[in-house]
Coordinates of C-alpha atoms and ligand atoms in Angstrom, one line a residue:
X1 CA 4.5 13.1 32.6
X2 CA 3.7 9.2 33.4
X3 CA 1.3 8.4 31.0
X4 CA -0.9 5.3 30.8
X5 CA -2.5 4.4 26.9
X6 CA -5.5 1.7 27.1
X7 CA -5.9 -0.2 24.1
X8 CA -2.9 -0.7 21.8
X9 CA -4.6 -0.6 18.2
X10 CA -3.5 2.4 15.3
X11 CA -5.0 5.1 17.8
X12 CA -3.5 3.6 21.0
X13 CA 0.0 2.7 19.5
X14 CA 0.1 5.8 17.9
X15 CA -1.1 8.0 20.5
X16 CA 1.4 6.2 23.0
X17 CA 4.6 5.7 20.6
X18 CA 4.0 9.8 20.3
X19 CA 3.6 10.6 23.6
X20 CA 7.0 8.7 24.6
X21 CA 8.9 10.9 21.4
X22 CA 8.2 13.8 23.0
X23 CA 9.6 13.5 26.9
X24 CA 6.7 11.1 28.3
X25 CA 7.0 8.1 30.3
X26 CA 4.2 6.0 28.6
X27 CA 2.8 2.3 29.2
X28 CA 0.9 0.9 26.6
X29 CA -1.7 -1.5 28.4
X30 CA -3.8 -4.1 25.7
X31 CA -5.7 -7.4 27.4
X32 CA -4.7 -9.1 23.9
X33 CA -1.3 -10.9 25.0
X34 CA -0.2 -11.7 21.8
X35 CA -0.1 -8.5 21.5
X36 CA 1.1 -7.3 23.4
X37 CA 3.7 -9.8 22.9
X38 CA 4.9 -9.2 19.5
X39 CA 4.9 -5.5 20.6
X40 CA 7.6 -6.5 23.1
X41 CA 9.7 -7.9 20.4
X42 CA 9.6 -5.0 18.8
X43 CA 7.1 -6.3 16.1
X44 CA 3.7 -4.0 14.7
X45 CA 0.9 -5.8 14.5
X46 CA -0.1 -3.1 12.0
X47 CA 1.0 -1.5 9.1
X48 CA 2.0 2.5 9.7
X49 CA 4.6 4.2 7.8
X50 CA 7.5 4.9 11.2
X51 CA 5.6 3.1 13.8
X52 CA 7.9 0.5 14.3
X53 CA 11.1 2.6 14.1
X54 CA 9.5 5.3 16.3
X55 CA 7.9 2.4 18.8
X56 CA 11.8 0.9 18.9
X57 CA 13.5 4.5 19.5
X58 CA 11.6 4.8 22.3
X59 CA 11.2 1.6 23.8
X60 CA 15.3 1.9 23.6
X61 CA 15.7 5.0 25.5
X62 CA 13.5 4.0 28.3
X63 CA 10.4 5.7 27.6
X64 CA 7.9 3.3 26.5
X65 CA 6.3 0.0 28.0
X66 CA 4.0 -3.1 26.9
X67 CA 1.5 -4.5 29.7
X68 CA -1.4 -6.6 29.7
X69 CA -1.8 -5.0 33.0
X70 CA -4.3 -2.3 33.6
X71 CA -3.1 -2.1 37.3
X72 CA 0.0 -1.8 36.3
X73 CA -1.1 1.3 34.3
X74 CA -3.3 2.9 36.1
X75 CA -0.7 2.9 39.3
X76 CA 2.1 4.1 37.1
X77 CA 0.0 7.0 35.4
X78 CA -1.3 10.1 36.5
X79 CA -2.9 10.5 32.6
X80 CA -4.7 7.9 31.6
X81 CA -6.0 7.6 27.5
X82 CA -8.5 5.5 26.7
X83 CA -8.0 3.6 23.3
X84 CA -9.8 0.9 23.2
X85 CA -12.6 -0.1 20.1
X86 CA -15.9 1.1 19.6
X87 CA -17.1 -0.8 16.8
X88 CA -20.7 -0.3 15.5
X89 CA -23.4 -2.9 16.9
X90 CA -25.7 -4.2 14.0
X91 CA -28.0 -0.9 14.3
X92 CA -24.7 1.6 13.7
X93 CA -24.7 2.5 17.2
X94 CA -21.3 2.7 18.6
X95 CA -20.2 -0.5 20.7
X96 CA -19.1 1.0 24.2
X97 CA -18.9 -1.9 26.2
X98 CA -15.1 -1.8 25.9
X99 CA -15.3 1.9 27.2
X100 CA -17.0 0.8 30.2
X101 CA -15.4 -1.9 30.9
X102 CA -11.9 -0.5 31.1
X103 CA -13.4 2.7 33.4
X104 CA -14.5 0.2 35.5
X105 CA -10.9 -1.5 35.9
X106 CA -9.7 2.0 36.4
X107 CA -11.8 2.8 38.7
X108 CA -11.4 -0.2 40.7
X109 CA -7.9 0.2 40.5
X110 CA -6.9 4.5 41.2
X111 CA -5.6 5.1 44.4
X112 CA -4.6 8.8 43.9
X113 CA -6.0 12.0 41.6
X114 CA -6.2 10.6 37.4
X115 CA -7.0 12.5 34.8
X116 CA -9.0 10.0 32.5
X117 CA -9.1 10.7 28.5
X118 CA -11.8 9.3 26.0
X119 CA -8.9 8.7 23.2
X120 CA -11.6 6.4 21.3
X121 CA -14.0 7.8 19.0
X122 CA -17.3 7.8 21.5
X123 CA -20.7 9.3 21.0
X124 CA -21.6 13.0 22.7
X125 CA -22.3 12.1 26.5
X126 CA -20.4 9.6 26.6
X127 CA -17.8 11.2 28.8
X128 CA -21.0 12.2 31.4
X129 CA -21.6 8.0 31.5
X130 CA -17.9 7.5 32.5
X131 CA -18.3 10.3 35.2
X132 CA -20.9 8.5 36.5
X133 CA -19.8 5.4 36.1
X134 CA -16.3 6.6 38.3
X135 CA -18.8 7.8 40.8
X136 CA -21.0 4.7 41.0
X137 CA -17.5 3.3 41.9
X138 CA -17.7 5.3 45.4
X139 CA -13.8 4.9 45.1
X140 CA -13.6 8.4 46.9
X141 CA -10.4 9.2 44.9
X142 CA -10.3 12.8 42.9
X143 CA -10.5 12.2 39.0
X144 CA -11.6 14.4 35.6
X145 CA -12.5 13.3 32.4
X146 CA -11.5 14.5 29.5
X147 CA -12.2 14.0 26.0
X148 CA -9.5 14.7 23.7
X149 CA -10.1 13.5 20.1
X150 CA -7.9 12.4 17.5
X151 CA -7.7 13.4 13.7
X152 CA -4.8 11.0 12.4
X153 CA -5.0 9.4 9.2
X154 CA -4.3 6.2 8.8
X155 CA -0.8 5.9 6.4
X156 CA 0.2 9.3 8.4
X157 CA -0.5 9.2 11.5
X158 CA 2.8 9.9 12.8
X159 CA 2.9 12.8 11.3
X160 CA -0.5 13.6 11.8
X161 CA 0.3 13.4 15.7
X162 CA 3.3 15.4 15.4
X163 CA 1.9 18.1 13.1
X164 CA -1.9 18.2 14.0
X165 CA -3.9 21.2 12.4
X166 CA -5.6 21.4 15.4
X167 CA -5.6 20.1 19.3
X168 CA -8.9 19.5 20.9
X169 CA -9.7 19.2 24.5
X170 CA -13.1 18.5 26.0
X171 CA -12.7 19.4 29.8
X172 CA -14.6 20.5 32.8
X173 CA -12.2 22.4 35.1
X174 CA -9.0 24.4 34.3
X175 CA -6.8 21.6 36.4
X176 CA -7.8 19.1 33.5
X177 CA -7.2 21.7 31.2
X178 CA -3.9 22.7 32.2
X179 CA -2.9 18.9 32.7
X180 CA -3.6 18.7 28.7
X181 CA -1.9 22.1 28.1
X182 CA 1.5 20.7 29.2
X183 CA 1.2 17.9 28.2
X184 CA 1.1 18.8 23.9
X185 CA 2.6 22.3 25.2
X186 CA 6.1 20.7 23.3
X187 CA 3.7 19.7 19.8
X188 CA 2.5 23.4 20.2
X189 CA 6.0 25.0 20.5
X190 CA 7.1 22.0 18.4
X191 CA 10.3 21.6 21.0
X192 CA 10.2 18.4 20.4
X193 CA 13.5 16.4 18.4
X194 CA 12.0 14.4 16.0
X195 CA 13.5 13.7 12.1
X196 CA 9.6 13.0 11.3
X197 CA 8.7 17.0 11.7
X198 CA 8.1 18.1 8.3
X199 CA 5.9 20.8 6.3
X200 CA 5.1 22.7 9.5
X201 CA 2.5 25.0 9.9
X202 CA 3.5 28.2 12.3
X203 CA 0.7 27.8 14.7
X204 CA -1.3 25.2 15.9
X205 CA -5.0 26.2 17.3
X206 CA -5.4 24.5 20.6
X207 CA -9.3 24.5 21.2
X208 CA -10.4 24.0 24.5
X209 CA -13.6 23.1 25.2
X210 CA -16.9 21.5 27.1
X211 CA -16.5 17.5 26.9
X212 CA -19.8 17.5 24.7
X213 CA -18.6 19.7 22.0
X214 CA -15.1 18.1 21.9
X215 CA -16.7 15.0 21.5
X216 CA -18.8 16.2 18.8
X217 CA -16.5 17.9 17.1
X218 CA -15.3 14.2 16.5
X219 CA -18.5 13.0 14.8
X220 CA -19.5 16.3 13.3
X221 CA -15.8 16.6 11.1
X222 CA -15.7 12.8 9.7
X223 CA -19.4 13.1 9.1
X224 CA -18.7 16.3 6.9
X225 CA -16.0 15.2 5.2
X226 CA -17.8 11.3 3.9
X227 CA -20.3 14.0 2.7
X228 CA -18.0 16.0 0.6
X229 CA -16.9 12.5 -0.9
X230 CA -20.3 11.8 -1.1
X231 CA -21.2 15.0 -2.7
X232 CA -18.6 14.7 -5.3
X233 CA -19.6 11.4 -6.1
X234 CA -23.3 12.1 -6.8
X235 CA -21.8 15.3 -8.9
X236 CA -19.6 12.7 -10.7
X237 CA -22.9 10.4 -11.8
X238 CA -24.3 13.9 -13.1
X239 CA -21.3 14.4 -15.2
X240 CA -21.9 11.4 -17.0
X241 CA -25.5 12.0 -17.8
X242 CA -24.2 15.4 -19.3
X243 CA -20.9 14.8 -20.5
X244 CA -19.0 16.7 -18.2
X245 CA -15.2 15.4 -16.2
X246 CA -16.1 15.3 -12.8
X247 CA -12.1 15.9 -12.0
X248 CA -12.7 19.7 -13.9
X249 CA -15.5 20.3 -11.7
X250 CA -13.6 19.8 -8.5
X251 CA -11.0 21.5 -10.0
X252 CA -13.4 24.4 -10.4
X253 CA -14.9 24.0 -6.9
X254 CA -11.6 23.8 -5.0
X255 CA -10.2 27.2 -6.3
X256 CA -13.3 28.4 -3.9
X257 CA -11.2 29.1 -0.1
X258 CA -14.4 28.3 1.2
X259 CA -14.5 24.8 -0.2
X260 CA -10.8 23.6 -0.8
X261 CA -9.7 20.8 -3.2
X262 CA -9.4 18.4 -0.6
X263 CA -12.1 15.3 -0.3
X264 CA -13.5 16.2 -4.1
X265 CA -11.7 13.2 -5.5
X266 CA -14.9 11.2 -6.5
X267 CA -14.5 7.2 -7.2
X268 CA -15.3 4.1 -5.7
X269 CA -16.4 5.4 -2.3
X270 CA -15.1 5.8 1.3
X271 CA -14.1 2.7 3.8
X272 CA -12.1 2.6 6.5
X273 CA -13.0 1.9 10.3
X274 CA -13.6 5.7 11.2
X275 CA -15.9 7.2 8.3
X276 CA -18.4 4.3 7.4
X277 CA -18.7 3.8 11.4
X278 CA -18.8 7.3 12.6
X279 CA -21.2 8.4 10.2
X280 CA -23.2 5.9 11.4
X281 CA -22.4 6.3 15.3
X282 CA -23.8 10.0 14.0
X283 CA -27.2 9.2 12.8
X284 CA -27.9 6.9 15.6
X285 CA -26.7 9.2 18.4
X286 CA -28.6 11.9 16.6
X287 CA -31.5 9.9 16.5
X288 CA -31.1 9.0 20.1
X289 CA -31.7 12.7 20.9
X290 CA -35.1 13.0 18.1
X291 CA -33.0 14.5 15.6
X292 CA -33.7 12.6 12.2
X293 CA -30.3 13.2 10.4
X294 CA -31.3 12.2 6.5
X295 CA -28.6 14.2 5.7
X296 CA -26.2 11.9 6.9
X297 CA -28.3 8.8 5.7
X298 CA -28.1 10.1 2.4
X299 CA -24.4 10.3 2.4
X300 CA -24.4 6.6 3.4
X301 CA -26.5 6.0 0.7
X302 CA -24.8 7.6 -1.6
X303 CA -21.5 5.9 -0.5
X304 CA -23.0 2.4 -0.6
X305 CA -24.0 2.2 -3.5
X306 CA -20.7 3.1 -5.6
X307 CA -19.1 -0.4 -5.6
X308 CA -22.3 -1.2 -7.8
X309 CA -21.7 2.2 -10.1
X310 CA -18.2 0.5 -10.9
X311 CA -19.3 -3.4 -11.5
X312 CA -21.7 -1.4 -13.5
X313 CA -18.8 0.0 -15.4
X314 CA -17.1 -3.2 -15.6
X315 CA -21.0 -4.5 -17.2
X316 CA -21.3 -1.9 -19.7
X317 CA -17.6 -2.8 -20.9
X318 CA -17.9 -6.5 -20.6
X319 CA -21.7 -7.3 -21.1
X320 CA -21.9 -10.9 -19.4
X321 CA -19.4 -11.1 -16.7
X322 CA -20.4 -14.8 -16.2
X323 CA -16.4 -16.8 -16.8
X324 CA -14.9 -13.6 -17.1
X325 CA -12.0 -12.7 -15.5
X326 CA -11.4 -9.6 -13.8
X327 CA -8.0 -8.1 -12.4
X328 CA -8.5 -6.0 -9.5
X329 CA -5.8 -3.5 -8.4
X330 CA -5.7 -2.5 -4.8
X331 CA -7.9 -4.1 -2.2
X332 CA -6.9 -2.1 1.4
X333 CA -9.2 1.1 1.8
X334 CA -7.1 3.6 0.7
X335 CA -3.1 3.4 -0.4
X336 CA -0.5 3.6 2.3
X337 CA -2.1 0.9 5.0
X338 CA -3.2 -2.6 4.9
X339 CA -6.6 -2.1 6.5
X340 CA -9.2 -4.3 4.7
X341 CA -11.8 -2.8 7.5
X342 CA -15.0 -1.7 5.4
X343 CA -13.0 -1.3 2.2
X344 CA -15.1 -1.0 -1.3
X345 CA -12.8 -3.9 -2.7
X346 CA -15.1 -6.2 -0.8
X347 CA -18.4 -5.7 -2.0
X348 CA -17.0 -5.2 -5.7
X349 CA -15.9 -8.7 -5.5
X350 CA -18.7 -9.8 -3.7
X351 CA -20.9 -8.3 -6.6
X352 CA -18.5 -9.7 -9.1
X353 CA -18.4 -13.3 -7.4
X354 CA -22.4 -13.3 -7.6
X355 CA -22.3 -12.6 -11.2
X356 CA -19.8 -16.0 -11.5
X357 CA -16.9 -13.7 -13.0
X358 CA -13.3 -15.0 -11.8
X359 CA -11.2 -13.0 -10.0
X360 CA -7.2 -12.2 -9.4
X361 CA -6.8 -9.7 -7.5
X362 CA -3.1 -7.6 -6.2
X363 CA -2.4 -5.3 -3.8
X364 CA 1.1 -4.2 -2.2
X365 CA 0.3 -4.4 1.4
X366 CA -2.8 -5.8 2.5
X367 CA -3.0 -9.7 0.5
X368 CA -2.3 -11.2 4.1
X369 CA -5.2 -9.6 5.4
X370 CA -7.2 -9.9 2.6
X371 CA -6.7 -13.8 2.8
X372 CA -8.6 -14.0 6.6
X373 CA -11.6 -12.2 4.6
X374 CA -12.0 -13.1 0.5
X375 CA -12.6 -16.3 -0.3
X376 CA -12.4 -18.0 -4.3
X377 CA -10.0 -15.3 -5.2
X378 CA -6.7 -15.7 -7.3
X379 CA -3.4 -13.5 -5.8
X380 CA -0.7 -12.1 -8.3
X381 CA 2.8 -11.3 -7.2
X382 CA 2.3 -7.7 -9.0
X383 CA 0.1 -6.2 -11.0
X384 CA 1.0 -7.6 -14.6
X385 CA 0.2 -11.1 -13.3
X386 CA -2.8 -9.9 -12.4
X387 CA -3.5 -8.2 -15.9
X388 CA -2.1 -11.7 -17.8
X389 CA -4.9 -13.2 -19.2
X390 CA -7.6 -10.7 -17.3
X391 CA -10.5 -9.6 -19.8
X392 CA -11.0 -6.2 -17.5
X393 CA -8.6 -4.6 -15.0
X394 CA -9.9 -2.6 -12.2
X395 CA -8.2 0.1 -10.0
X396 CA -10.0 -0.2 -6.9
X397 CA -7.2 1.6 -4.5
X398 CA -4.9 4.6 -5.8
X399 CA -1.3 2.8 -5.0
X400 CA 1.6 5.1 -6.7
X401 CA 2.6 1.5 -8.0
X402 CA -0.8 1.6 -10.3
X403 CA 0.1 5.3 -11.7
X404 CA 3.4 4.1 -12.5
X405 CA 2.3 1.0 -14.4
X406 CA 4.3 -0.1 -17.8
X407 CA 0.8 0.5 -20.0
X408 CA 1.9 -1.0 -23.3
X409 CA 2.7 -4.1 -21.3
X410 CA -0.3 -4.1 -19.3
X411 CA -2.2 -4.1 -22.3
X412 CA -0.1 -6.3 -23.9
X413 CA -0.6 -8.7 -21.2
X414 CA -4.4 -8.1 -20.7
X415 CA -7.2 -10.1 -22.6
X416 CA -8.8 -7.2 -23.8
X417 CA -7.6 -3.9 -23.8
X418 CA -10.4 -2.4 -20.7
X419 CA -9.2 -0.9 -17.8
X420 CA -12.1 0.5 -14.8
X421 CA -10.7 2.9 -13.0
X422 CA -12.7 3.5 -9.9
X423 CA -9.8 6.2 -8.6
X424 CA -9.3 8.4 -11.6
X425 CA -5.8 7.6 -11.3
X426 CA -5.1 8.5 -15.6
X427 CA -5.9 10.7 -18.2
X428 CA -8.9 9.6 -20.6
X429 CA -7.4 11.2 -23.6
X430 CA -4.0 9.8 -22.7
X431 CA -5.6 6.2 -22.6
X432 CA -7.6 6.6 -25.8
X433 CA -4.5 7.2 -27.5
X434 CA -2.9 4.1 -26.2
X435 CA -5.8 2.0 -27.4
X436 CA -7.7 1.0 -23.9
X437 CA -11.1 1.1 -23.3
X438 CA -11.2 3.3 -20.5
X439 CA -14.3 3.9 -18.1
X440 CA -13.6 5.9 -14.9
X441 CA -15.9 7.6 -12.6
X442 CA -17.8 10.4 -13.6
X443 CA -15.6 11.3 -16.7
Ligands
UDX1 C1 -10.1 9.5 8.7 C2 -10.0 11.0 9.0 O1 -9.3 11.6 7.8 C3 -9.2 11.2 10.2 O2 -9.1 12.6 10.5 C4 -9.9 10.4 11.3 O3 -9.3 10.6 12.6 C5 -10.0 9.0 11.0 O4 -10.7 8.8 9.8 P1 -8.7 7.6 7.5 O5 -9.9 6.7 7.8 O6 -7.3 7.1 7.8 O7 -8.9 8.9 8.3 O8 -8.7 7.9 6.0 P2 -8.9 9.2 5.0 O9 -7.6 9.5 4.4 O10 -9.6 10.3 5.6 O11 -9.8 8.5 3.9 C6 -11.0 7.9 4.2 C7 -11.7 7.3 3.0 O12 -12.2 8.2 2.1 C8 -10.8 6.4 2.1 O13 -11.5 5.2 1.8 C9 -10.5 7.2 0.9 O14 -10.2 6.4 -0.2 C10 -11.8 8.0 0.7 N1 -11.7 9.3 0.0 C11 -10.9 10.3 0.6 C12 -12.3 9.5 -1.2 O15 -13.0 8.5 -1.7 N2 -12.3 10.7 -1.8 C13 -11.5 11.7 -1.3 O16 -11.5 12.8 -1.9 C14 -10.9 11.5 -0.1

């Protein structure tokens, strides 16, 4: 199929670089030309485990393109994904003018029958605005929209694509549907040649849908899972009014088929540019329809708050933090990506900065990013510079590199023997024995 991605950021490049593995022809359309450029030579302006090798594969055997035209695109394709941002306006609500923007240009541009795919995270009803918005167009070509969400995590997305545990598509007539059909029919029968296909499951559910529900199935499964983090984490505060190891009690939980270990590991909180923003994007929508979701606010809550619970550690350990100087491990959301977008390591420094403390901070991937947004910050080369001389190291991201950490030397190097671990990356008694103060989260 001739396939046309709008919007060349980790969903887009992804999505597109995927598409082309498996048989498509696929141009990858972005209005950013530097992009655009640097994807040309053969360059990722983002960090994915495969991307680039999978992006070069393809662009070598003739499958996949780089424009900054949507023309060019749109003329080409007779599927057209839409990739571009929605990032929340000051209120949470979702930022669509991006959405509309690029419908309009395809729009303007279609000349023959398109089958148009919300890609993008987007509110429910969204899909209904671009229908209208196509119609407003008076263009008097044949079109569907489709809504067709994704579920890749970032650090395996690629392999998220390749092996999803589920597809979903939002449609309104069988031709969309079967359009959609064929199109993953070779990530269904898994026909496809890839070296990246690994721990398959034996089916795949394809879930076809209205465009409503597909779109908030979306919202409705990043919104539950920040509340199982959330959850754990308010669990993990009990457990140290009462003594218990948080860790044991999501052990115990997860045994439960019904609740599954996964999303129980309680610490420093949730960031990333899909569950602080949907979650939001939820409430608002919600509220736009008269539904008061405090369920949701509560898990924001919840969420916000536990950069303070670990200065608070770091307090309790410390007492005045004022000169101090604090080593902080791991500053990208989560391991495994170099996304600095809403991740907790920038309001613990923040809170730690406003107390006057010093700090050094490491992390393998995202320093270079973290340099466009922390400022007064010292960067080590690994993380025993960071521990040299540091009265407090403090695992905010769970990197393999920090579970593998030399811990004689680290505390040899340290100040004073006190490590925070907002990930529960080590045993308690373990650390006891090896002389640390040790404060995790809700152990
Ligand atoms: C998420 C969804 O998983 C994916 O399906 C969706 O399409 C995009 O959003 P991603 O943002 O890449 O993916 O990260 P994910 O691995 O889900 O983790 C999100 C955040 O939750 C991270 O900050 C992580 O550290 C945190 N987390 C996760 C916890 O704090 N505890 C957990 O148990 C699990």
């Amino acid at each position: 199929m001739n396939i046309c991605i709008i919007g060349t950021g980790h969903v887009g490049l992804v999505t597109g670089a995927c598409f082309a593995e498996i048989g498509n022809q696929v141009i990858c359309v972005d209005n950013d030309e530097e992009k655009i450029g640097t994807l040309k030579k053969g360059k990722m302006p983002i960090y994915e485990p495969h991307l680039e090798e999978l992006v070069k594969k393809n662009v070598d055997e003739g499958r996949l393109f780089f424009s900054t035209l949507i023309e060019e695109g749109v003329s080409k394709s007779s599927v057209i994904f839409i990739a571009v941002g929605t990032p929340p306006k000051e209120n949470g609500e979702a930022d669509l003018s991006s959405v509309e923007k690029v419908c309009s240009q395809i729009a303007r541009n279609m000349k023959d029958y398109k089958l148009v795919v919300e890609k993008s995270t987007v509110p429910v009803q969204t899909g209904q605005w671009i229908k209208r918005l196509f119609n407003l167009h008076d263009s008097h070509q044949d079109f569907d929209i489709a809504s067709n969400p994704e579920f890749l995590r970032e650090g395996s997305a690629i392999h998220d694509f390749l092996n999803p545990d589920r597809i979903v598509i939002g449609v309104e007539n069988e031709r969309a549907a079967n359009i959609l059909k064929e199109l993953y029919s070779p990530i269904i029968k898994r026909s496809f040649d890839s070296s990246l296909k690994s721990s398959l499951v034996n089916h795949i559910p394809l879930l076809i849908t209205d465009l409503q529900s597909a779109e908030l199935i979306k919202h409705a499964s990043n919104s539950f899972l920040a509340a199982k983090i959330s959850f754990i984490n308010a669990v993990a505060d009990i457990c140290e009014r009462v003594g218990a190891d948080v860790e044991k009690v999501a052990q115990g939980m997860g045994y439960d088929p019904r609740i599954v270990p996964a999303f129980l590991e309680a610490g420093v909180g949730f960031g990333g540019f899909c569950f602080p923003k949907d979650l939001q994007a939820f409430i608002q929508i919600a509220g736009k329809f008269n539904y008061d979701f405090a369920l949701l606010k509560e898990v924001e809550r919840i969420n916000k708050d536990r950069p303070r619970r670990l200065v608070e550690k770091i307090e309790e350990a410390l007492w005045v933090l004022k000169d101090k100087t604090i080593g902080i491990l791991g500053l990208a959301f989560k391991p495994d990506t170099d996304d600095m977008r809403f991740a907790p390591s920038i309001e613990v420094i923040n809170l730690l900065q406003k107390e006057k403390a010093k700090v050094k901070v490491y992390d393998p991937v995202a320093m270079d990013r973290a340099k466009m947004i922390l400022k007064n910050v010292e960067y080590g080369k690994n993380p025993y510079q960071v521990a040299e001389g540091s009265n407090a190291l403090v695992i905010v991201t769970e990197w393999s590199e920090f579970r593998d950490l030399d811990l004689a030397k680290t505390k040899s190097l340290l100040a004073s023997p006190i490590i925070v671990d907002g990930r529960n990356i080590f045993d308690p008694a373990k650390m006891k024995k090896l002389g640390f103060v040790y404060k995790a989260m809700g152990r």
